[in-house]
Short mmCIF file of C-alpha atoms and ligand atoms in Angstrom, two decimals:
data_model
loop_
_atom_site.label_atom_id
_atom_site.label_comp_id
_atom_site.label_asym_id
_atom_site.label_seq_id
_atom_site.Cartn_x
_atom_site.Cartn_y
_atom_site.Cartn_z
CA MET D 1 107.74 98.25 115.61
CA ALA D 2 111.06 100.08 115.90
CA LYS D 3 111.75 102.79 113.31
CA GLU D 4 114.72 100.89 111.91
CA ASP D 5 112.34 98.04 111.01
CA TRP D 6 109.88 100.22 109.09
CA THR D 7 109.09 99.19 105.54
CA ILE D 8 110.01 102.18 103.39
CA LEU D 9 107.67 102.55 100.41
CA PRO D 10 108.38 104.01 96.98
CA HIS D 11 107.99 107.80 96.90
CA CYS D 12 104.56 108.13 95.26
CA ALA D 13 105.08 111.74 94.10
CA LYS D 14 108.35 110.84 92.35
CA GLU D 15 107.50 107.33 91.17
CA SER D 16 103.79 107.32 90.37
CA LYS D 17 104.40 106.68 86.66
CA GLU D 18 105.90 103.32 87.65
CA LEU D 19 103.28 102.40 90.24
CA TYR D 20 99.80 100.96 90.58
CA ILE D 21 98.47 103.78 92.74
CA VAL D 22 95.78 102.51 95.15
CA LEU D 23 93.21 104.90 96.61
CA ALA D 24 90.85 103.43 99.22
CA CYS D 25 87.99 105.24 100.95
CA ASP D 26 89.07 103.92 104.38
CA GLY D 27 85.47 104.28 105.54
CA ALA D 28 84.61 103.87 109.24
CA SER D 29 82.73 100.61 108.78
CA SER D 30 83.44 96.94 108.18
CA VAL D 31 83.64 97.34 104.41
CA GLY D 32 85.68 100.55 104.58
CA GLN D 33 88.22 98.81 106.76
CA VAL D 34 88.32 95.73 104.51
CA GLY D 35 89.13 98.07 101.62
CA ASN D 36 91.87 99.79 103.58
CA GLU D 37 93.38 96.48 104.62
CA ILE D 38 93.39 95.32 101.00
CA ALA D 39 95.14 98.56 100.01
CA LYS D 40 97.78 97.82 102.64
CA LYS D 41 98.18 94.23 101.45
CA LEU D 42 98.59 95.32 97.83
CA THR D 43 101.16 97.91 98.90
CA LEU D 44 103.18 95.31 100.78
CA SER D 45 102.84 92.64 98.07
CA ASN D 46 106.01 93.71 96.26
CA THR D 47 104.13 93.96 92.97
CA GLY D 48 104.55 97.66 92.32
CA ALA D 49 101.34 98.74 94.07
CA ARG D 50 101.37 101.69 96.45
CA MET D 51 98.50 103.14 98.42
CA CYS D 52 98.27 106.89 98.38
CA CYS D 53 96.24 109.55 100.24
CA LEU D 54 92.70 109.75 98.90
CA ALA D 55 91.88 112.55 101.38
CA ALA D 56 94.60 114.67 99.77
CA VAL D 57 93.07 114.09 96.33
CA ALA D 58 89.69 115.09 97.78
CA ALA D 59 91.30 118.22 99.25
CA ASN D 60 92.60 119.03 95.76
CA SER D 61 96.27 118.85 96.74
CA PRO D 62 98.02 119.46 93.39
CA THR D 63 100.72 116.93 94.24
CA HIS D 64 98.21 114.19 95.00
CA VAL D 65 95.95 114.95 92.05
CA LYS D 66 99.04 114.65 89.84
CA ILE D 67 99.97 111.33 91.47
CA ALA D 68 96.52 109.96 90.62
CA LYS D 69 96.71 111.29 87.06
CA ASP D 70 100.26 110.04 86.46
CA ALA D 71 99.77 106.54 87.89
CA LYS D 72 100.83 103.64 85.70
CA LYS D 73 97.41 102.25 86.63
CA LEU D 74 94.94 103.75 89.09
CA VAL D 75 93.14 101.39 91.47
CA VAL D 76 90.16 102.66 93.45
CA ILE D 77 88.58 100.85 96.40
CA ASN D 78 85.14 101.83 97.70
CA GLY D 79 83.67 100.34 100.84
CA CYS D 80 80.01 100.57 99.94
CA ALA D 81 77.47 101.63 97.35
CA LEU D 82 78.02 105.33 98.10
CA LYS D 83 81.35 104.91 96.26
CA CYS D 84 83.02 107.91 97.87
CA ALA D 85 86.46 107.14 96.41
CA SER D 86 85.06 106.88 92.87
CA ASN D 87 83.06 110.08 93.36
CA ILE D 88 86.13 112.03 94.51
CA LEU D 89 88.01 110.99 91.38
CA GLU D 90 85.07 111.82 89.16
CA GLN D 91 84.97 115.31 90.71
CA ARG D 92 88.64 115.70 89.81
CA GLY D 93 88.06 114.45 86.28
CA ILE D 94 90.25 111.38 86.79
CA LYS D 95 89.25 108.01 85.35
CA PRO D 96 90.45 104.95 87.30
CA ASP D 97 91.68 101.80 85.59
CA TYR D 98 90.24 99.41 88.18
CA VAL D 99 87.40 99.91 90.66
CA LEU D 100 86.47 97.62 93.52
CA THR D 101 83.44 98.03 95.81
CA ILE D 102 83.65 95.75 98.83
CA SER D 103 79.92 95.63 99.63
CA GLU D 104 79.27 94.24 96.14
CA LEU D 105 81.39 91.19 96.98
CA GLY D 106 79.00 89.67 99.51
CA ILE D 107 80.49 91.44 102.52
CA PRO D 108 77.86 93.31 104.53
CA LYS D 109 78.41 96.89 105.62
CA ALA D 110 78.25 96.88 109.40
CA PRO D 111 78.94 99.57 112.01
CA THR D 112 82.19 98.04 113.18
CA LEU D 113 85.87 98.36 112.43
CA ASP D 114 86.26 94.60 112.66
CA PHE D 115 86.56 92.38 109.61
CA ASP D 116 87.36 88.84 108.59
CA ASP D 117 91.02 88.34 107.61
CA GLU D 118 89.97 85.61 105.16
CA ASP D 119 87.82 88.11 103.25
CA VAL D 120 90.79 90.46 102.95
CA GLU D 121 93.11 87.67 101.82
CA LYS D 122 90.68 86.33 99.22
CA ILE D 123 89.84 89.71 97.69
CA ALA D 124 93.46 90.94 97.71
CA LEU D 125 94.53 87.81 95.79
CA LYS D 126 91.79 88.37 93.22
CA VAL D 127 92.81 92.03 92.77
CA LEU D 128 96.45 91.03 92.30
CA GLU D 129 95.40 88.56 89.59
CA ASP D 130 93.22 91.21 87.94
CA LEU D 131 96.02 93.80 88.01
CA LYS D 132 98.28 91.48 86.03
CA LYS D 133 95.72 91.62 83.21
CA LEU D 134 95.49 95.43 83.06
S1 SF4 W 1 82.28 104.41 100.21
FE1 SF4 W 1 80.97 103.80 101.96
S2 SF4 W 1 82.46 102.93 103.44
FE2 SF4 W 1 83.63 104.21 102.00
S3 SF4 W 1 83.76 106.26 102.96
FE3 SF4 W 1 81.97 106.24 101.57
S4 SF4 W 1 80.24 105.72 102.94
FE4 SF4 W 1 82.12 105.10 104.01
#
């Protein structure tokens, strides 16, 4: 895609108070990639959601820790039962408003980066509905 066609997102450091900040583990497995794809879908849904850098929160970047703390609502997506994204936030003393773990939704963790688009679509729609109720 040419640079002039890029979708420019809200600036998460400046606008986190107005945003549903989404932090996904982006694990290197089927469920990690489903979670990342859902984070992308939410970000592009035009509903005020914006994925942000979980690795930066894990690295204790003050800017990114503040983004997570300031979020209008904080959405966390784990791939599997290890719940790395949730654990990172717990270590930073940050309580999420909404937590999703893909492997608990009937999607098996497999050593692949491939996933079913229908799974992503279905779960992203459910999350969007849930976010309206927060
Ligand atoms: S929660 Fe599971 S899929 Fe995500 S990074 Fe951790 S081990 Fe990988």
